[in-house]
GROMACS .gro file of C-alpha atoms in nm:
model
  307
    1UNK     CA    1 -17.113  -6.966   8.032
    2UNK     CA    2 -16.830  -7.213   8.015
    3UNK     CA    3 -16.851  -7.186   7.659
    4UNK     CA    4 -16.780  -6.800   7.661
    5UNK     CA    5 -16.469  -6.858   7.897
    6UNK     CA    6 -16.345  -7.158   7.656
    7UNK     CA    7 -16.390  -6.908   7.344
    8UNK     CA    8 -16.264  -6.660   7.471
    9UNK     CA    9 -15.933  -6.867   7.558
   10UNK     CA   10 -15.940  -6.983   7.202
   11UNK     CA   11 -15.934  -6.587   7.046
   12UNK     CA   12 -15.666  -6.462   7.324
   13UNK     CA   13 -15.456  -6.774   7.238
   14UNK     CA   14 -15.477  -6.691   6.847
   15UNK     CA   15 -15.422  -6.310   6.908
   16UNK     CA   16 -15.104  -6.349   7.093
   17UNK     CA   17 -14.985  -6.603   6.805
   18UNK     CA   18 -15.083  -6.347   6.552
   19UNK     CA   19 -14.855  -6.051   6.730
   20UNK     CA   20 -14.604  -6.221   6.802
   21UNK     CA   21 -14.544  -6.363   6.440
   22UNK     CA   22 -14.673  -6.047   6.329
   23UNK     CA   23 -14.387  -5.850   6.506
   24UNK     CA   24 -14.116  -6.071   6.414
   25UNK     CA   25 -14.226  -6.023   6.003
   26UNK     CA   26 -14.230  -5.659   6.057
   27UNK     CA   27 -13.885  -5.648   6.223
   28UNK     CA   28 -13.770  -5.884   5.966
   29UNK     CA   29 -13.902  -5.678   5.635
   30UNK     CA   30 -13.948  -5.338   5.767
   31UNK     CA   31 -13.600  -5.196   5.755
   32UNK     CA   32 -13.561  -5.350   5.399
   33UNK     CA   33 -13.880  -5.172   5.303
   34UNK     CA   34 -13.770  -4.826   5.433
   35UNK     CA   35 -13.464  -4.869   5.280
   36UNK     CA   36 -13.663  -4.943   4.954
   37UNK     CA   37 -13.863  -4.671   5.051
   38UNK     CA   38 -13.537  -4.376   5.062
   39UNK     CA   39 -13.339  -4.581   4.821
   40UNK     CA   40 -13.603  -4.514   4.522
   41UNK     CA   41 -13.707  -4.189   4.610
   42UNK     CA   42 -13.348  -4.038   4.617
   43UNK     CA   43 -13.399  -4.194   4.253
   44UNK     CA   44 -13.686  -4.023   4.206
   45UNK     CA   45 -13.625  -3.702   4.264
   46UNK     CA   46 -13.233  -3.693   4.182
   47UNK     CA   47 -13.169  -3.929   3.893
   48UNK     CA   48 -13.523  -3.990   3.742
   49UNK     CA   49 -13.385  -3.733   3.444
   50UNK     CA   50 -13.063  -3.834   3.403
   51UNK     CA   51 -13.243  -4.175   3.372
   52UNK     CA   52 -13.472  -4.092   3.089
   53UNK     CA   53 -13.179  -3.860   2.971
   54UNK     CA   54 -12.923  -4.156   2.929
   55UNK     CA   55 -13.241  -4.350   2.696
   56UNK     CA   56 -13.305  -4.057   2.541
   57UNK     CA   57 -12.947  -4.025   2.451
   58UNK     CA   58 -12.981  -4.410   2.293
   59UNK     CA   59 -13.110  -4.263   2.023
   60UNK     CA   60 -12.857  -4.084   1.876
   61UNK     CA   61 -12.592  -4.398   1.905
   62UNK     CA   62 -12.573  -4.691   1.662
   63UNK     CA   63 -12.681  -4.956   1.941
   64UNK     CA   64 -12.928  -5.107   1.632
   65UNK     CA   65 -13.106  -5.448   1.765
   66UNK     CA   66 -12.836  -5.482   2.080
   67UNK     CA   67 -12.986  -5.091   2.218
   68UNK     CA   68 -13.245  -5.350   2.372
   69UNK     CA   69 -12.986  -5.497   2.628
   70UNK     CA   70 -12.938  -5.090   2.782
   71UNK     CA   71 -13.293  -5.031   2.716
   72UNK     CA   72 -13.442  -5.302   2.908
   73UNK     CA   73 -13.132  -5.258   3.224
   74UNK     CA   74 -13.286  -4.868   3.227
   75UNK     CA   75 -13.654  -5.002   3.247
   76UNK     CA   76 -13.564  -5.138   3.568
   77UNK     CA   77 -13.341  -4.862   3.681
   78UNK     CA   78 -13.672  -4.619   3.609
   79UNK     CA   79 -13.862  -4.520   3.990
   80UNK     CA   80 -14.189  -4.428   3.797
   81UNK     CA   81 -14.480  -4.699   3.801
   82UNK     CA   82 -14.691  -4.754   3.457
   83UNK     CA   83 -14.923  -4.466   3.476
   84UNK     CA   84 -14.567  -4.251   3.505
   85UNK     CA   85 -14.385  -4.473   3.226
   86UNK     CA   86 -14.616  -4.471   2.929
   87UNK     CA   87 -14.614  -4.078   2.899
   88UNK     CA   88 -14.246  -4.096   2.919
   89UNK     CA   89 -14.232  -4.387   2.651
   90UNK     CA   90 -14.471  -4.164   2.450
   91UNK     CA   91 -14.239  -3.858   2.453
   92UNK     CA   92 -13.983  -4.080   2.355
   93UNK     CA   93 -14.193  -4.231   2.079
   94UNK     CA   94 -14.265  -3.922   1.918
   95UNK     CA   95 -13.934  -3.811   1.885
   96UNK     CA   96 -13.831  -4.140   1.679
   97UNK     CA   97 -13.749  -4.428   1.940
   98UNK     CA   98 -13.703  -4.702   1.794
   99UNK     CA   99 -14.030  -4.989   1.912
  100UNK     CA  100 -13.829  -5.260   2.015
  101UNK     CA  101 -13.620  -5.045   2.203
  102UNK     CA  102 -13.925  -4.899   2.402
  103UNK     CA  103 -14.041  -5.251   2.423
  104UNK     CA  104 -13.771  -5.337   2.669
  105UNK     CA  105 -13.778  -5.073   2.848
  106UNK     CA  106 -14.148  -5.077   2.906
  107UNK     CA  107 -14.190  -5.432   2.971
  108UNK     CA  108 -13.862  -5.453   3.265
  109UNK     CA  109 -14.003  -5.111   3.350
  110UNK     CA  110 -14.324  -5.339   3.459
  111UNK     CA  111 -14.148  -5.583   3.626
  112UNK     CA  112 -13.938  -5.413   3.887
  113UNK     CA  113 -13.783  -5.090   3.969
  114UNK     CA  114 -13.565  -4.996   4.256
  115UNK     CA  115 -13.778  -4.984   4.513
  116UNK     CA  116 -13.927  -5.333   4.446
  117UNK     CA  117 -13.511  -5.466   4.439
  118UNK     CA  118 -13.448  -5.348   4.768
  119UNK     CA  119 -13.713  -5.513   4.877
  120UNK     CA  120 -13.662  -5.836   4.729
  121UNK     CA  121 -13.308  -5.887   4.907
  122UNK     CA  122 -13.586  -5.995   5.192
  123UNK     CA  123 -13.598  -6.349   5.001
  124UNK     CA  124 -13.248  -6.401   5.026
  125UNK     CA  125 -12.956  -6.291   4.778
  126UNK     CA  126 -13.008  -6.596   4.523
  127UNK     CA  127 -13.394  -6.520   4.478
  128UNK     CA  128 -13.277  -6.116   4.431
  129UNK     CA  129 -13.025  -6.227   4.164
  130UNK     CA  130 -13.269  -6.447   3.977
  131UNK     CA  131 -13.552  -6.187   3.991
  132UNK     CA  132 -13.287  -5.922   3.819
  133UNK     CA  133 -13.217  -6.160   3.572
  134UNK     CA  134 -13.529  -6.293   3.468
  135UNK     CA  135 -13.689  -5.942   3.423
  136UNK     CA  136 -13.431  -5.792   3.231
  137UNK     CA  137 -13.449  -6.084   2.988
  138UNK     CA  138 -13.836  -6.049   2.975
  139UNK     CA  139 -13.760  -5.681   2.870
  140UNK     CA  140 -13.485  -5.775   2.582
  141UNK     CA  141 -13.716  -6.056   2.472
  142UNK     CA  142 -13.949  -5.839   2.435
  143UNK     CA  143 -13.764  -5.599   2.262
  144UNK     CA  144 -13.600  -5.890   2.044
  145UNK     CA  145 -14.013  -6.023   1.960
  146UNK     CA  146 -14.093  -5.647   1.865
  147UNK     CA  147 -13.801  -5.635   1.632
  148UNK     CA  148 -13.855  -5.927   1.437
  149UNK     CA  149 -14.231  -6.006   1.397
  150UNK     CA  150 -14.353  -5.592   1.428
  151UNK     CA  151 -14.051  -5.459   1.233
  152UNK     CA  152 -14.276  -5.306   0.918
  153UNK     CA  153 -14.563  -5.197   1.125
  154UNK     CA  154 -14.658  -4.991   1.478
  155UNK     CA  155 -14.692  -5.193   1.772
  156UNK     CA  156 -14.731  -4.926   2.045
  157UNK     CA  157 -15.036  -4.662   1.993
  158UNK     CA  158 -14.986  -4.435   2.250
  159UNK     CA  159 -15.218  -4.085   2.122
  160UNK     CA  160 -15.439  -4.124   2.414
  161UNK     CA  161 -15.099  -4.042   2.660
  162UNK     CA  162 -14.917  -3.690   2.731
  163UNK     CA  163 -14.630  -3.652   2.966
  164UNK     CA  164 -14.794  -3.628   3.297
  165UNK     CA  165 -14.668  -3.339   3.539
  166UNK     CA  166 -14.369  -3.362   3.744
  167UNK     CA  167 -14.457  -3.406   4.072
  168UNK     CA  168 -14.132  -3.323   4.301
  169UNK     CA  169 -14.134  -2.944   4.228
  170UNK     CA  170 -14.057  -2.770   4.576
  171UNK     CA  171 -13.780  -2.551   4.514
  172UNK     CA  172 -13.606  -2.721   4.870
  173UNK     CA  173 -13.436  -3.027   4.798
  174UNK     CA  174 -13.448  -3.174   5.138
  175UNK     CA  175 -13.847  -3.075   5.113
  176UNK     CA  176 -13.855  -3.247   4.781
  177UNK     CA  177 -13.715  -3.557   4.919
  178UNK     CA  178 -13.913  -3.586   5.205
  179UNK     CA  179 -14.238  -3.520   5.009
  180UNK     CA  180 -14.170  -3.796   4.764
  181UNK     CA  181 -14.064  -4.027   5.046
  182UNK     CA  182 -14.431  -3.950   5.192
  183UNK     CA  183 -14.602  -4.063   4.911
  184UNK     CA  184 -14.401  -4.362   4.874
  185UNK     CA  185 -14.490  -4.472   5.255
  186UNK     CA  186 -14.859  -4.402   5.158
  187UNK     CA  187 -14.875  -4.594   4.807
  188UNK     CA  188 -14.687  -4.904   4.990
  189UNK     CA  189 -14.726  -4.915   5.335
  190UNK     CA  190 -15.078  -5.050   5.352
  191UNK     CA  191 -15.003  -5.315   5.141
  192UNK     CA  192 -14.702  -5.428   5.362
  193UNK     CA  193 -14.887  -5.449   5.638
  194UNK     CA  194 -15.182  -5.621   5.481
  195UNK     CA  195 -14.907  -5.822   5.348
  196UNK     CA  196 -14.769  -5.976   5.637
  197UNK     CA  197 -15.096  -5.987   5.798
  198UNK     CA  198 -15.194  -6.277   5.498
  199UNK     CA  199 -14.850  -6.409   5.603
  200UNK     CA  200 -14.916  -6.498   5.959
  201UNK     CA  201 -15.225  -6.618   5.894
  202UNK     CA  202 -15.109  -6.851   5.601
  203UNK     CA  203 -14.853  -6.944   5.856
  204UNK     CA  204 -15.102  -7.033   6.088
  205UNK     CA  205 -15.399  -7.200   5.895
  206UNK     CA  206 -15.228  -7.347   5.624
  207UNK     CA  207 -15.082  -7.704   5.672
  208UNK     CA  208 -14.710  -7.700   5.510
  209UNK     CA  209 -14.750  -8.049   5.362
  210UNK     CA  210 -15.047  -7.940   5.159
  211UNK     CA  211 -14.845  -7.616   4.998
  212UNK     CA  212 -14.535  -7.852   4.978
  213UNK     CA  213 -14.701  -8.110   4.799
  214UNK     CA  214 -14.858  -7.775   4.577
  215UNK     CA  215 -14.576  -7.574   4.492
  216UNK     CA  216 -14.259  -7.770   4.620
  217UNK     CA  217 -14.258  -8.108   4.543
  218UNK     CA  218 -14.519  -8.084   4.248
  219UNK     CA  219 -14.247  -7.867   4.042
  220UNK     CA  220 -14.396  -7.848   3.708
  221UNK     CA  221 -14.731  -7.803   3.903
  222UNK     CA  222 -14.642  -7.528   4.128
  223UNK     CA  223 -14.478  -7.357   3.835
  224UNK     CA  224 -14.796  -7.335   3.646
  225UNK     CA  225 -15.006  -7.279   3.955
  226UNK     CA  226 -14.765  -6.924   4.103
  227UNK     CA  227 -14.740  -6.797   3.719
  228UNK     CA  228 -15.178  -6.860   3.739
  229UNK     CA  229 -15.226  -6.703   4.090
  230UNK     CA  230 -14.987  -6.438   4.039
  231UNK     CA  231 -15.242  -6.276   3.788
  232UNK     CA  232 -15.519  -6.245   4.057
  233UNK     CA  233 -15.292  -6.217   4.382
  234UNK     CA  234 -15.056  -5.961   4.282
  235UNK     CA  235 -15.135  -5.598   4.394
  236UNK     CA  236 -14.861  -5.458   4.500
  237UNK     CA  237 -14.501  -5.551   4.491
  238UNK     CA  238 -14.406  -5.457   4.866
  239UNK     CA  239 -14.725  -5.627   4.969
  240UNK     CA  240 -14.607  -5.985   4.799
  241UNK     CA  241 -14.326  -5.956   4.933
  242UNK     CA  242 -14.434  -6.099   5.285
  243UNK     CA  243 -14.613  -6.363   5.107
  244UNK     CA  244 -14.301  -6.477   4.920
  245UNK     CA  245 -14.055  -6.483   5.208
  246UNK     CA  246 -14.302  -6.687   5.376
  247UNK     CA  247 -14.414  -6.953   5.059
  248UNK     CA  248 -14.040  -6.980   5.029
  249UNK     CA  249 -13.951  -7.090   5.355
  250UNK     CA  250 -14.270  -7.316   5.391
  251UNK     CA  251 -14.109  -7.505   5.073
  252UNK     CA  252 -14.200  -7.341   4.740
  253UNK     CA  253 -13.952  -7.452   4.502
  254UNK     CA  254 -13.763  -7.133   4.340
  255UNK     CA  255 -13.921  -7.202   4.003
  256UNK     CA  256 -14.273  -7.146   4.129
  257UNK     CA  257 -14.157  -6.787   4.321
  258UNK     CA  258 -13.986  -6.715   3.958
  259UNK     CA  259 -14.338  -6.778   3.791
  260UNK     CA  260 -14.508  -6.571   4.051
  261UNK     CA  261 -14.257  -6.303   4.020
  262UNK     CA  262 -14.297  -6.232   3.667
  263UNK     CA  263 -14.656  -6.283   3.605
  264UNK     CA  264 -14.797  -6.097   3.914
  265UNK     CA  265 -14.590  -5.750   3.826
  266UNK     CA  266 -14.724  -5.796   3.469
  267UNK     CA  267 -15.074  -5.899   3.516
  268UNK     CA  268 -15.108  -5.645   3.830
  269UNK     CA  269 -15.460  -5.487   3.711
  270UNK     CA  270 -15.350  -5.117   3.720
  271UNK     CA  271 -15.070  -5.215   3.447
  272UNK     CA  272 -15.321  -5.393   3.287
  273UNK     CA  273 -15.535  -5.113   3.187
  274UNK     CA  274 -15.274  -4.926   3.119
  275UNK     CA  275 -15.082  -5.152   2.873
  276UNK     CA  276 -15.466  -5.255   2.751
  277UNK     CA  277 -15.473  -4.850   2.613
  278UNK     CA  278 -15.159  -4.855   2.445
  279UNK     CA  279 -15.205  -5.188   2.277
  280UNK     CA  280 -15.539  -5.248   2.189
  281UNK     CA  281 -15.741  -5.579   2.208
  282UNK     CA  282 -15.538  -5.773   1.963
  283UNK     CA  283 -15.184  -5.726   2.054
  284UNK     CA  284 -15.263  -5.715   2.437
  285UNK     CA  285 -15.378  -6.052   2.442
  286UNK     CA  286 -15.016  -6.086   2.247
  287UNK     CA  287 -14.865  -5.893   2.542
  288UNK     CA  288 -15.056  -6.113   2.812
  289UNK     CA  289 -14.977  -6.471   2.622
  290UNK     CA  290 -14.611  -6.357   2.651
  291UNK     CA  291 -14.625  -6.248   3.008
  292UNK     CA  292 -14.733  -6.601   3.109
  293UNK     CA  293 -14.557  -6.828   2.889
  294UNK     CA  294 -14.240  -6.647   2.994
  295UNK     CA  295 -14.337  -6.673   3.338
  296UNK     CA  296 -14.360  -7.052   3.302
  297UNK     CA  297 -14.056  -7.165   3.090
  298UNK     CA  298 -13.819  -6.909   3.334
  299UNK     CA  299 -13.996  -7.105   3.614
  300UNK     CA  300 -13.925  -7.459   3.490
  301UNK     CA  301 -13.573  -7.312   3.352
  302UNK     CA  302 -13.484  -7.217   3.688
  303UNK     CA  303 -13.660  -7.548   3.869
  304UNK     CA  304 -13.451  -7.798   3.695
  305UNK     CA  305 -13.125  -7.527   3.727
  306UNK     CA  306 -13.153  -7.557   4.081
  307UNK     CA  307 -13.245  -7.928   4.182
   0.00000   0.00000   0.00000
């Protein structure tokens, strides 16, 4: 009997650690994820075409090669996830876009969106800055490898894609806006909670000095390690986000969250399949080479910038 009493001590005692940390994550992250949450679907349903317009409009200017820089910056201005870019991109493709110019704006288009940069001011305002940076200079890469190594042949293959339908319709704006908001909350907040669920309990079970030792003091090792994880951890951005904050202040270095930031996004297995249709075998492994070895020299770029 004593042993009931005693275990039942033990799961009170780990439940009240586990709401309290719980609660003070969600107070913490929840505003910036509702603010994510508006921010990108006032994008969504009011600038989404002007957008796509403004890209469009790309190609009737004389950017040549430097139309990558403006391509890639409107990737990540773009609301829709990959299932809503590629059609686009097609569209675009079939009326003449230049490849390395949809290059960039797919690949930033990937890595981060509105939504996901609201979010991110949760790690604090130099981790925001370097995630900007880093994947809008994996999109002009991009852009800048399609332009030199593809420039006599087709990289993209995208005949198995039309434009998919518009889904904010309703003839009430307000309506429009609300509806859109309610399928963001649906898509994300699940994985926010889950999320900062994994959070307290990495908090809780994992000693600091072992992740330290991992990801903080181990630079070079950590970096290799988050761009590695990232490709099986990452499911949704608002759900890493959690994760992150906390890894961060239990002592990952800034070039391991850089790593993690870039592959994850870009190895997430939805945008997998999607990129794996567009590509084909051959030049997706091309695409998923790039992904990580850009994920590790930004990491160790960033790692010896900052110590």
């Amino acid at each position: 009997m004593n042993w009931l009493i005693l275990m039942s001590n033990v799961l009170r005692r780990e439940f009240i650690y586990f709401w309290y940390y719980f609660t003070i994550l969600f107070e913490q992250i929840f505003h910036y994820w509702l603010i994510g949450i508006v921010f990108g679907s006032v994008i969504a349903v009011f600038g989404k075409d002007k957008i796509h317009g403004l890209f469009a409009g790309m190609k009737e200017k004389r950017f040549g090669v430097f139309g990558i820089i403006p391509a890639s910056l409107l990737g990540i201005a773009s609301p829709l996830c990959m299932y809503g870019t590629i059609p686009i991109v097609a569209s675009f493709a079939k009326k003449g876009m230049r490849e390395d110019w949809l290059a960039a704006f797919m690949m930033s288009s990937i890595l981060l969106n509105p939504q996901l940069l609201i979010y991110s001011a949760v790690l604090g305002k130099g981790a925001l800055i370097i995630r900007f940076i880093a994947c809008a200079l994996c999109g002009i890469l991009a852009g800048l490898c399609i332009h030199f190594f593809y420039r006599e042949k087709k990289f993209f293959d995208f005949s198995g894609f039309e434009k998919s339908g518009n889904r904010d319709t309703d003839p009430n704006l307000l309506l429009r806006l609300l509806k859109n908001i309610g399928r963001n909350v649906k898509a994300t907040g699940g994985y926010l909670l889950v999320g900062i669920v994994l959070s307290v309990l990495f908090q809780r079970y994992v000693p600091t000095d072992a992740f330290v030792s991992f990801f903080g003091s181990q630079r070079k090792l950590g970096v290799f390690m988050a761009a590695t994880i990232g490709v099986p951890l990452y499911v949704c951005g608002g759900g890493t986000i959690p994760l992150l904050a906390e890894w961060l202040h239990s002592g990952m270095s800034m070039g391991a969250a850089t790593a993690f930031m870039i592959s994850g996004p870009a190895t997430k297995i939805t945008n997998l399949g999607a990129v794996k249709i567009v590509l084909g075998t051959k030049r997706f492994i091309l695409y998923f080479i790039y992904v990580i070895l850009f994920a590790v020299i930004s990491g160790l770029i960033i790692g010896d910038f900052l110590t």
